[in-house]
Tab-separated table of C-alpha atoms in Angstrom:
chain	number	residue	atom	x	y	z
A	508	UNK	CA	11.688	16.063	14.270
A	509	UNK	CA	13.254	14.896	10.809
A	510	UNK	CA	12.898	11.061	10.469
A	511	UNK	CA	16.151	9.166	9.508
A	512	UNK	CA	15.749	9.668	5.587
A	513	UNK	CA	15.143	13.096	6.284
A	514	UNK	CA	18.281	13.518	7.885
A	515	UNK	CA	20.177	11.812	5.318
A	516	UNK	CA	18.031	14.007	2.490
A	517	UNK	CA	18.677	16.960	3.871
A	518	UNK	CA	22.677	16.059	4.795
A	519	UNK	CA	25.177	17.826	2.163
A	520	UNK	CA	27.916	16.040	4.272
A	521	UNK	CA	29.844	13.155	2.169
A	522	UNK	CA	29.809	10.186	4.419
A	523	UNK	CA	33.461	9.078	3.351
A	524	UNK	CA	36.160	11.700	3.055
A	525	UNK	CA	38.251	8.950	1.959
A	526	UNK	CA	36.649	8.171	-1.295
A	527	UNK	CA	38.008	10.402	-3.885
A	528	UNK	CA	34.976	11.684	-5.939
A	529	UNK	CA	34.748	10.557	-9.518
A	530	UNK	CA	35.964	13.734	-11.229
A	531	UNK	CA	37.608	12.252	-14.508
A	532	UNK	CA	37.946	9.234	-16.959
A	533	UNK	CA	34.125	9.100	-18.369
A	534	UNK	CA	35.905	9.031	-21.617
A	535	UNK	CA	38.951	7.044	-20.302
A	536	UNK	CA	37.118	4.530	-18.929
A	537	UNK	CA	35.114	3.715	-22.152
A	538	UNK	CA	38.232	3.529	-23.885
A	539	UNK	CA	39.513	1.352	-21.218
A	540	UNK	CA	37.041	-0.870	-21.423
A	541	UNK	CA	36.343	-1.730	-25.168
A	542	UNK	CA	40.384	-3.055	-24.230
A	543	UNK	CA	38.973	-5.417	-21.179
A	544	UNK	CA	35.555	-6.072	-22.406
A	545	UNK	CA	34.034	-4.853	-18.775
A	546	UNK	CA	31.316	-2.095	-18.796
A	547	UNK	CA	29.399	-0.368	-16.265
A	548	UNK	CA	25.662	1.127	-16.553
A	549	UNK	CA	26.684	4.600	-18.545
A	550	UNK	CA	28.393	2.717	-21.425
A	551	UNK	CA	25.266	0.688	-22.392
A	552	UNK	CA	24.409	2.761	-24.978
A	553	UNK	CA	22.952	2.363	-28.895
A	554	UNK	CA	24.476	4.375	-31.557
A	555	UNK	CA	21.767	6.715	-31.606
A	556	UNK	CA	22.767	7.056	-27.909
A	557	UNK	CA	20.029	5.797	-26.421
A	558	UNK	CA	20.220	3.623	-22.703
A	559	UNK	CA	20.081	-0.010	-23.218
A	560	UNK	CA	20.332	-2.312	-20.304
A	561	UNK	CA	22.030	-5.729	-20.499
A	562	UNK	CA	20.412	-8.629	-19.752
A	563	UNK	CA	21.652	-9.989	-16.596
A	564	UNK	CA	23.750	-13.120	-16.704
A	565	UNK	CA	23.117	-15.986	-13.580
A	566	UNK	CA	19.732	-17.039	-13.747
A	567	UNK	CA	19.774	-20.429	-11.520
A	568	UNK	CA	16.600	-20.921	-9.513
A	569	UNK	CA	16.599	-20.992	-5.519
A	570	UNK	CA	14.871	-24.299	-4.480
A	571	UNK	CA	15.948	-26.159	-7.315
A	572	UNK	CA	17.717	-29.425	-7.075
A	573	UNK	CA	21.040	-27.665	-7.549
A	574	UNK	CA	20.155	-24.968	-4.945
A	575	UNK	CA	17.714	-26.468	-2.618
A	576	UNK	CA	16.460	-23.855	0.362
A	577	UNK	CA	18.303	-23.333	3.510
A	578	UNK	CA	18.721	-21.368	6.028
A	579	UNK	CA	22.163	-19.726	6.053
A	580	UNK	CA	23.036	-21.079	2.827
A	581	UNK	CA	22.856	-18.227	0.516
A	582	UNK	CA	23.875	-14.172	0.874
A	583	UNK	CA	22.479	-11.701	-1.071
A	584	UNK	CA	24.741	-8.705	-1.763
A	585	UNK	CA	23.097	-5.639	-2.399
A	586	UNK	CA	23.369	-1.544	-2.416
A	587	UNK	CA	21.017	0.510	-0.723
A	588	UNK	CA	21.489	3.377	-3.690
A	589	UNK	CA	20.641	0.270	-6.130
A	590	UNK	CA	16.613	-0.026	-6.867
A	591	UNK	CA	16.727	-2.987	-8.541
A	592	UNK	CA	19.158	-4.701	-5.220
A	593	UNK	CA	16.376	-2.936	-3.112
A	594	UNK	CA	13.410	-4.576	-3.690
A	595	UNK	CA	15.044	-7.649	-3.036
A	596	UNK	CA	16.403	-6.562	0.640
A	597	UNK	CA	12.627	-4.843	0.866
A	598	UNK	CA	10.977	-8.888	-0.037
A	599	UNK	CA	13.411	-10.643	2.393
A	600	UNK	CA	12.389	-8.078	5.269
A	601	UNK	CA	8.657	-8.580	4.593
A	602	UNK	CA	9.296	-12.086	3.819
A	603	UNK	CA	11.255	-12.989	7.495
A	604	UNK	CA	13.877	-13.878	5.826
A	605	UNK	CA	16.756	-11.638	8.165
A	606	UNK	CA	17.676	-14.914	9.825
A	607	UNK	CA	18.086	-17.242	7.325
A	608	UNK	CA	19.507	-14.879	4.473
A	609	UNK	CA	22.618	-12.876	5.203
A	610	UNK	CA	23.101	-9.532	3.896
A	611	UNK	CA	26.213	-6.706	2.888
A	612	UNK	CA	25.629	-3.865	1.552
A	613	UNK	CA	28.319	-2.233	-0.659
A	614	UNK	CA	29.710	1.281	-0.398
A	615	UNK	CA	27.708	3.565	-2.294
A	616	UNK	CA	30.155	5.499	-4.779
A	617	UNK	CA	32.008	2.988	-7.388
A	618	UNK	CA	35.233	3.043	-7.111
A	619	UNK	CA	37.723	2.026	-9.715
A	620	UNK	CA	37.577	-2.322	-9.797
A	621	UNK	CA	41.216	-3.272	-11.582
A	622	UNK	CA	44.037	-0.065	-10.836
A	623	UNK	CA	46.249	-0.403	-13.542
A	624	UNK	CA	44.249	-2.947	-15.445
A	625	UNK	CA	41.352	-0.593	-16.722
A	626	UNK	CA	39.322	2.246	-15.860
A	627	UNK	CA	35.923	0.280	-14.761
A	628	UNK	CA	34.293	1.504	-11.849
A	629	UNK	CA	32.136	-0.753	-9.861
A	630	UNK	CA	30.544	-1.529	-6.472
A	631	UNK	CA	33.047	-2.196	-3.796
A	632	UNK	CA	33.099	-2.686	0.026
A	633	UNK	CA	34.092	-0.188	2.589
A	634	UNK	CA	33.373	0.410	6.298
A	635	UNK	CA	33.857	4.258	5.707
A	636	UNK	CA	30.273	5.411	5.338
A	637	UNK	CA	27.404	4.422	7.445
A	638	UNK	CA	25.490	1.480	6.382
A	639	UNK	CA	28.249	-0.045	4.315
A	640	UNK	CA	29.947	-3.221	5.168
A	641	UNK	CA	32.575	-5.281	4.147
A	642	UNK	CA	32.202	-9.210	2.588
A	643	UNK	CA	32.198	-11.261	5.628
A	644	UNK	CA	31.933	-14.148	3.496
A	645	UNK	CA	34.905	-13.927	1.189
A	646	UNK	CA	36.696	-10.826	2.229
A	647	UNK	CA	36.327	-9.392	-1.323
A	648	UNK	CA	37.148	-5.507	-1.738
A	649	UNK	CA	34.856	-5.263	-4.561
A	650	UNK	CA	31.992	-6.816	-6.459
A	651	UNK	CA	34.088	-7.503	-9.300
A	652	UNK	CA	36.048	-9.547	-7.511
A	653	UNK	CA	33.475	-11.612	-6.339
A	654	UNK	CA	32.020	-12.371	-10.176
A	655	UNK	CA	35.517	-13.548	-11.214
A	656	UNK	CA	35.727	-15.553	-7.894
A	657	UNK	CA	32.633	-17.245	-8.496
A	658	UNK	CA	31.162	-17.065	-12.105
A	659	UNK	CA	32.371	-21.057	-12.582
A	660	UNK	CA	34.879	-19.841	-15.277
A	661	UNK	CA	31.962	-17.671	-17.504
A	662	UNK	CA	32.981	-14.739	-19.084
A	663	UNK	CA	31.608	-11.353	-17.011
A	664	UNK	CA	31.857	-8.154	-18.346
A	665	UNK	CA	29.171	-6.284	-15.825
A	666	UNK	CA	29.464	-6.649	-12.422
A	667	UNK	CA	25.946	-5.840	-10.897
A	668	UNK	CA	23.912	-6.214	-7.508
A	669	UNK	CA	21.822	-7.074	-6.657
A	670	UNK	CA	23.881	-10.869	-6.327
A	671	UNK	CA	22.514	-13.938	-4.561
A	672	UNK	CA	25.238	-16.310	-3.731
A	673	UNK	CA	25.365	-20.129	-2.892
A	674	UNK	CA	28.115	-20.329	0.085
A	675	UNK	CA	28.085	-23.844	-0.377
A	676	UNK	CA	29.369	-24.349	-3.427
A	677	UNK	CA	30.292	-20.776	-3.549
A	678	UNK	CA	28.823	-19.814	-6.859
A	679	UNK	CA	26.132	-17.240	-7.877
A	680	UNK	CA	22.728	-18.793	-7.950
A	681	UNK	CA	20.983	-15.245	-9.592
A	682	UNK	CA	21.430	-11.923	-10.359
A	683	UNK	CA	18.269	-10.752	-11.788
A	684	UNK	CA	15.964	-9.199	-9.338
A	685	UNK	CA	12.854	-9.704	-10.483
A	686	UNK	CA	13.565	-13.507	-10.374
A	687	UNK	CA	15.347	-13.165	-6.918
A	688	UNK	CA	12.054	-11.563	-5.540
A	689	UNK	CA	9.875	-14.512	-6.580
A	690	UNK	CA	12.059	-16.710	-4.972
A	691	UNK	CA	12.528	-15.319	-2.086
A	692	UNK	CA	8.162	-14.854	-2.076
A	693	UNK	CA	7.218	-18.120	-3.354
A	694	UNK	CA	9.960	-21.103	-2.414
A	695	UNK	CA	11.092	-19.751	1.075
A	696	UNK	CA	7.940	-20.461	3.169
A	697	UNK	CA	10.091	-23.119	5.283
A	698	UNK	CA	12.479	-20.499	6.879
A	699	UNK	CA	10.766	-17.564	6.653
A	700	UNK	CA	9.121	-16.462	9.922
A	701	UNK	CA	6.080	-14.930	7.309
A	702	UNK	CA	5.239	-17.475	5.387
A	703	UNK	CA	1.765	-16.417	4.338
A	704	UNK	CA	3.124	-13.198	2.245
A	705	UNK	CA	2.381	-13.939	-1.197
A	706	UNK	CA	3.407	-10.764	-3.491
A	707	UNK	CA	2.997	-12.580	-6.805
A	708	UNK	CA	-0.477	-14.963	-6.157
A	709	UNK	CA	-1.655	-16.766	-9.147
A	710	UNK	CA	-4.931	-15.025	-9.343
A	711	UNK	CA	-2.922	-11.844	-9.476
A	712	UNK	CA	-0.219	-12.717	-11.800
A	713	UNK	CA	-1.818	-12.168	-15.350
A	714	UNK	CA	-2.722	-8.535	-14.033
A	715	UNK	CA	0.558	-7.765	-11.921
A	716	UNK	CA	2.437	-8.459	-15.255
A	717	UNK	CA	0.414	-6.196	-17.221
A	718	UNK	CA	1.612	-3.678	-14.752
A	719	UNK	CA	4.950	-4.433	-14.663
A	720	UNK	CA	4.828	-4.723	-18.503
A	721	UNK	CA	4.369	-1.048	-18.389
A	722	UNK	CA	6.016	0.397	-15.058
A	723	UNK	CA	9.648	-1.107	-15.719
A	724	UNK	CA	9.978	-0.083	-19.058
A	725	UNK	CA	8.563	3.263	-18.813
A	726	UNK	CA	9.652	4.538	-15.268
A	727	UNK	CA	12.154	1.782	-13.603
A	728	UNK	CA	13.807	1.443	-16.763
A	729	UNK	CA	12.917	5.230	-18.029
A	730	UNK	CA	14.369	7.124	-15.543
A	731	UNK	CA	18.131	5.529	-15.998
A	732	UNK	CA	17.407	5.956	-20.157
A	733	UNK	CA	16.868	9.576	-19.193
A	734	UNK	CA	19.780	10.252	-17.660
A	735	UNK	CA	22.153	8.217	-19.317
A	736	UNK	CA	21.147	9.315	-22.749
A	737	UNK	CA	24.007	11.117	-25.139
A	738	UNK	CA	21.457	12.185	-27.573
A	739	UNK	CA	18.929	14.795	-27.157
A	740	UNK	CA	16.740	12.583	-29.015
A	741	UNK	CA	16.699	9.534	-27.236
A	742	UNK	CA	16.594	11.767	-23.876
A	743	UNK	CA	13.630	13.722	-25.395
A	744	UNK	CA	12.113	9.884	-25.496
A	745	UNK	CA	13.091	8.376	-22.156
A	746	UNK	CA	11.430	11.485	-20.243
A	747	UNK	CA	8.745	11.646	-21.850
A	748	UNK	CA	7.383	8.230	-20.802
A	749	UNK	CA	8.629	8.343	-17.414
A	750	UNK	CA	6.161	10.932	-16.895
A	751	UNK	CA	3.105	9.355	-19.228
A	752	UNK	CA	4.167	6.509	-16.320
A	753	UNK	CA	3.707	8.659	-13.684
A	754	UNK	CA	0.676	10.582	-14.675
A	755	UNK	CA	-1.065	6.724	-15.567
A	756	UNK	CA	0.044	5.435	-12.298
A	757	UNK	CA	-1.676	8.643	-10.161
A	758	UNK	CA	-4.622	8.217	-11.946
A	759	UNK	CA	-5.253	4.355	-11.288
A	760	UNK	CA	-3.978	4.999	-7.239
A	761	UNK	CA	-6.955	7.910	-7.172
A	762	UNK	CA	-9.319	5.163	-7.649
A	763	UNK	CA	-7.809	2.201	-6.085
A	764	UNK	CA	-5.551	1.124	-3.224
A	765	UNK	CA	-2.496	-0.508	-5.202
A	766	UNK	CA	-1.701	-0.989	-9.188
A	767	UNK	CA	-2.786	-4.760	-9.928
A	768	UNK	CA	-6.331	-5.692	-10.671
A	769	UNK	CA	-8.991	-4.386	-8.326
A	770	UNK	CA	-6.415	-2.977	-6.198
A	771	UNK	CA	-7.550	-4.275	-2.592
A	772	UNK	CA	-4.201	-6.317	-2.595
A	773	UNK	CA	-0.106	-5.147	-2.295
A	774	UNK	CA	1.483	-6.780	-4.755
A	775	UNK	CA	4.975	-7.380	-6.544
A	776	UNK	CA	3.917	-4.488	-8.740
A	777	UNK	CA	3.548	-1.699	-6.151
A	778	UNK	CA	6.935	-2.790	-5.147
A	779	UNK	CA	8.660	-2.496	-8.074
A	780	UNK	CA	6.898	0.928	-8.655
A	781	UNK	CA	8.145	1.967	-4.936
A	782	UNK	CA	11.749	1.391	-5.633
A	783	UNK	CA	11.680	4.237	-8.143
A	784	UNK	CA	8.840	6.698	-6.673
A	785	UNK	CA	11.072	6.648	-3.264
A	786	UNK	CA	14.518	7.823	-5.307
A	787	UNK	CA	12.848	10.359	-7.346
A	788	UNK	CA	12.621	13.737	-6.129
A	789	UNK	CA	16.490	13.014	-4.167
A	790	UNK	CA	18.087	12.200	-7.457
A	791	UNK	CA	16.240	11.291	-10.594
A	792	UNK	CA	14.794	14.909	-10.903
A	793	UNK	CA	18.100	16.774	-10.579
A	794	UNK	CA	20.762	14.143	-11.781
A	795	UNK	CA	18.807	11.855	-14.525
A	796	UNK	CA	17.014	15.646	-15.592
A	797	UNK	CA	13.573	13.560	-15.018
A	798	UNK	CA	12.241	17.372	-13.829
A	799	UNK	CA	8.739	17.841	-15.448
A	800	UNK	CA	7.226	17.626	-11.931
A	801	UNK	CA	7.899	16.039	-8.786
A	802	UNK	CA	6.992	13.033	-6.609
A	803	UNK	CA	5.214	15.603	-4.036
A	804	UNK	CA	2.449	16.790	-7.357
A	805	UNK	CA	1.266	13.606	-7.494
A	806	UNK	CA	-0.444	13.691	-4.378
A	807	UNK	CA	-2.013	9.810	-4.863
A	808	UNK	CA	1.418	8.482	-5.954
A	809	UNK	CA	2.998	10.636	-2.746
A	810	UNK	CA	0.642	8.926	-0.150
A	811	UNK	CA	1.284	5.018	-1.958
A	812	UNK	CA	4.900	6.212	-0.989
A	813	UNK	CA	4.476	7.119	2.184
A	814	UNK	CA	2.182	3.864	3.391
A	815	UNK	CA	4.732	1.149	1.516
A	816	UNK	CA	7.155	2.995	3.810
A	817	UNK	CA	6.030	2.989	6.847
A	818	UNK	CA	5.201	-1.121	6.406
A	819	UNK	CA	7.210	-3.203	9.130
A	820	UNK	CA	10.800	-3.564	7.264
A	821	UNK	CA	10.743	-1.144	4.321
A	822	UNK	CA	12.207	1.737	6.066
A	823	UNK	CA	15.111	-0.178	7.259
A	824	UNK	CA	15.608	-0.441	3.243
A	825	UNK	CA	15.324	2.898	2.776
A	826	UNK	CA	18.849	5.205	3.008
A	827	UNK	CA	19.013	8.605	1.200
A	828	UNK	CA	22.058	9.169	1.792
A	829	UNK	CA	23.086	6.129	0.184
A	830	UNK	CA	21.391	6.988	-2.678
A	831	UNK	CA	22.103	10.352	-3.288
A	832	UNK	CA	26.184	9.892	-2.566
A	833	UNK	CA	25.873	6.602	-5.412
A	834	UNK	CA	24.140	8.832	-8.205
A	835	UNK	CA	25.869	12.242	-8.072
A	836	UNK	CA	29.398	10.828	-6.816
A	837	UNK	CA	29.522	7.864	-9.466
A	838	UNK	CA	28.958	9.204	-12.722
A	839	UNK	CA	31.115	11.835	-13.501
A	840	UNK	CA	29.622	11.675	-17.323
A	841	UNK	CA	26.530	13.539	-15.322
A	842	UNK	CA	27.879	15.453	-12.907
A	843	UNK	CA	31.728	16.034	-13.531
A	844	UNK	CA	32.506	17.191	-9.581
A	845	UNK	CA	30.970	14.781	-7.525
A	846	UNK	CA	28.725	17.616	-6.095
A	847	UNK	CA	25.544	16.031	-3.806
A	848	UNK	CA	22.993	18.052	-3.989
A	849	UNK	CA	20.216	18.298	-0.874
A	850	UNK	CA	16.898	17.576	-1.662
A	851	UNK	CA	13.637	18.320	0.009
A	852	UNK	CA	12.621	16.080	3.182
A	853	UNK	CA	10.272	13.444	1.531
A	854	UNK	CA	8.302	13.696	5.081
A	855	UNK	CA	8.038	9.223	4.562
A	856	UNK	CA	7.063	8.980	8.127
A	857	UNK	CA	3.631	11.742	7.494
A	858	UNK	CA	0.327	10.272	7.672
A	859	UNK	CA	-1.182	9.246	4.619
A	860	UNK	CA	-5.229	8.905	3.162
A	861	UNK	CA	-4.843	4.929	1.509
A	862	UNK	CA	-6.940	3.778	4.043
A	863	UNK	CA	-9.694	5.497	1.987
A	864	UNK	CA	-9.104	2.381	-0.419
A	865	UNK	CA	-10.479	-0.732	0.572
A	866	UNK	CA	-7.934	-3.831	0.476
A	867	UNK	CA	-8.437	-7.607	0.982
């Protein structure tokens, strides 16, 4: 029997047949937008074409004296086609956060933010394809809106998730996800129903950020320079450390358990790896052209997958079809029809050999 993902994998049905699929205005919407000033993801690009990703822009601290921590204060908005919104929703889950931190998830395929303003297209909500929900909180229809609702009069040109908002004082406390995971890990203990998880310890850290230090910019990071690249050049780049990534990561996972230090403990880092590993063979090979090899040749790096999956929590996190409709229905730059491809069943729920590892 195919598990959930699998299903969604191997679906070639679109989940809305009311979203019209993004068949025009690449160059319109660039045009468009040097007018407005707004950009999305494909228009961050150097003039030797080259990817290069914004810095993101609210970067307020949960359980500070402005934003102290309670439950059913804040409300993370996130995508389930969105890596980096992800491993957020995959740290709340593991955290216990479900109860005290609410949740939406945004319609997979951007849709245009501003009709007859610009071109930009953005996140927005829908209740036409499984898994997506409206705002219940301020009855937004798209992200955009919600950064020009609540940006305290700044200046936003990118409108991003993932997006962790104050309902208080209804402003955005942070939208940078590797901050909004060591929140949620690290201040959160007193509503959390797990408050023992610790994914960044301080015995760890020095060696989790030499991980990270290499796995974002070379394969979190590498995989969207791949595929958004104009320039054989900087494409010929981008790919080529994704893979000196990938072929460094299965070597250190046939010796140890998980990335950081001695490997006996799960980590931020394997996280953060995850995120990408789990998207790869559904979209990065095909649509970011990230085709070298696959996920299933890297048979450590395949069975890391398949045991951060089946963890209590992650595979709620985990939609396919979410991610495959977002990639190949949002960017017409890369694929001009809006044609989803299938992709192979990853097989998440198969047993795997980690236990072979030892782990504290």
């Amino acid at each position: 029997m195919l598990t959930r993902a699998a299903r969604r994998a191997s679906s070639g049905i679109h989940g809305s047949l009311g979203r019209t699929p993004l068949t025009t205005m690449a160059a319109s919407a660039q045009s468009s937008s040097a007018t407005t000033g707004v950009v999305d993801a494909t228009q961050e690009l150097s003039k030797k074409g080259a990817f290069v990703r914004t810095e993101s822009q609210f970067r307020d601290a949960l359980g500070s004296d402005k934003y102290p921590v309670e439950a059913g204060r804040y409300h993370l908005y996130v995508s389930y086609a969105c890596p980096w919104a992800c491993r957020c929703l995959m740290v709340r889950n593991l955290k216990g956060l479900q109860d005290a931190i609410g949740v939406s998830v945004v319609h997979p395929v951007w849709v245009q933010t501003k009709p007859g303003v610009d071109e930009h297209r953005g996140w927005g909500f829908g209740t036409d394809f499984a898994g997506a929900d409206g705002d219940p909180i301020y009855g937004a229809a798209t992200v955009r809106d919600l950064y020009e609702r609540l940006a305290g009069g700044q200046k936003v040109t990118k409108f991003t998730v993932p997006m962790l908002v104050d309902t208080k004082t209804d402003t955005i406390v942070n939208n940078e996800s590797s901050e909004i995971i060591r929140m949620l890990t690290s201040v959160c203990d007193s509503i959390s129903s797990n408050p023992g998880l610790d994914l960044y310890p301080a015995e760890l850290r020095e060696a989790i950020d030499a991980v990270n230090a290499w796995v974002y910019p070379k394969l979190n990071n590498g995989v969207y320079r791949s595929g958004f690249a104009t320039t054989q050049e900087a494409y010929d780049e981008a790919v080529a450390e994704v893979f000196e990534a990938l072929d460094d990561m299965e070597e250190i996972l046939s010796k140890q358990r998980w990335l950081a230090g001695d490997g006996k403990r799960f980590t931020e880092a394997d996280l953060r790896a995850f995120v990408t590993i789990v998207r790869f063979d559904a979209v990065y090979v095909t649509h970011f052209k990230c085709n070298r090899k696959t996920i299933r040749e890297y048979p450590n790096i395949t069975d890391f997958m398949r045991e951060i999956y089946q963890m209590p929590g992650i595979s709620d996190t985990v939609d396919l079809d979410h991610i495959r409709h977002h990639y190949q229905r949002s960017h017409p730059s890369i694929n001009k029809y809006g044609i989803v491809a299938v992709c192979p069943d990853p097989l998440l729920d198969a047993p795997h050999d980690r236990a072979r590892f030892p782990q504290a």
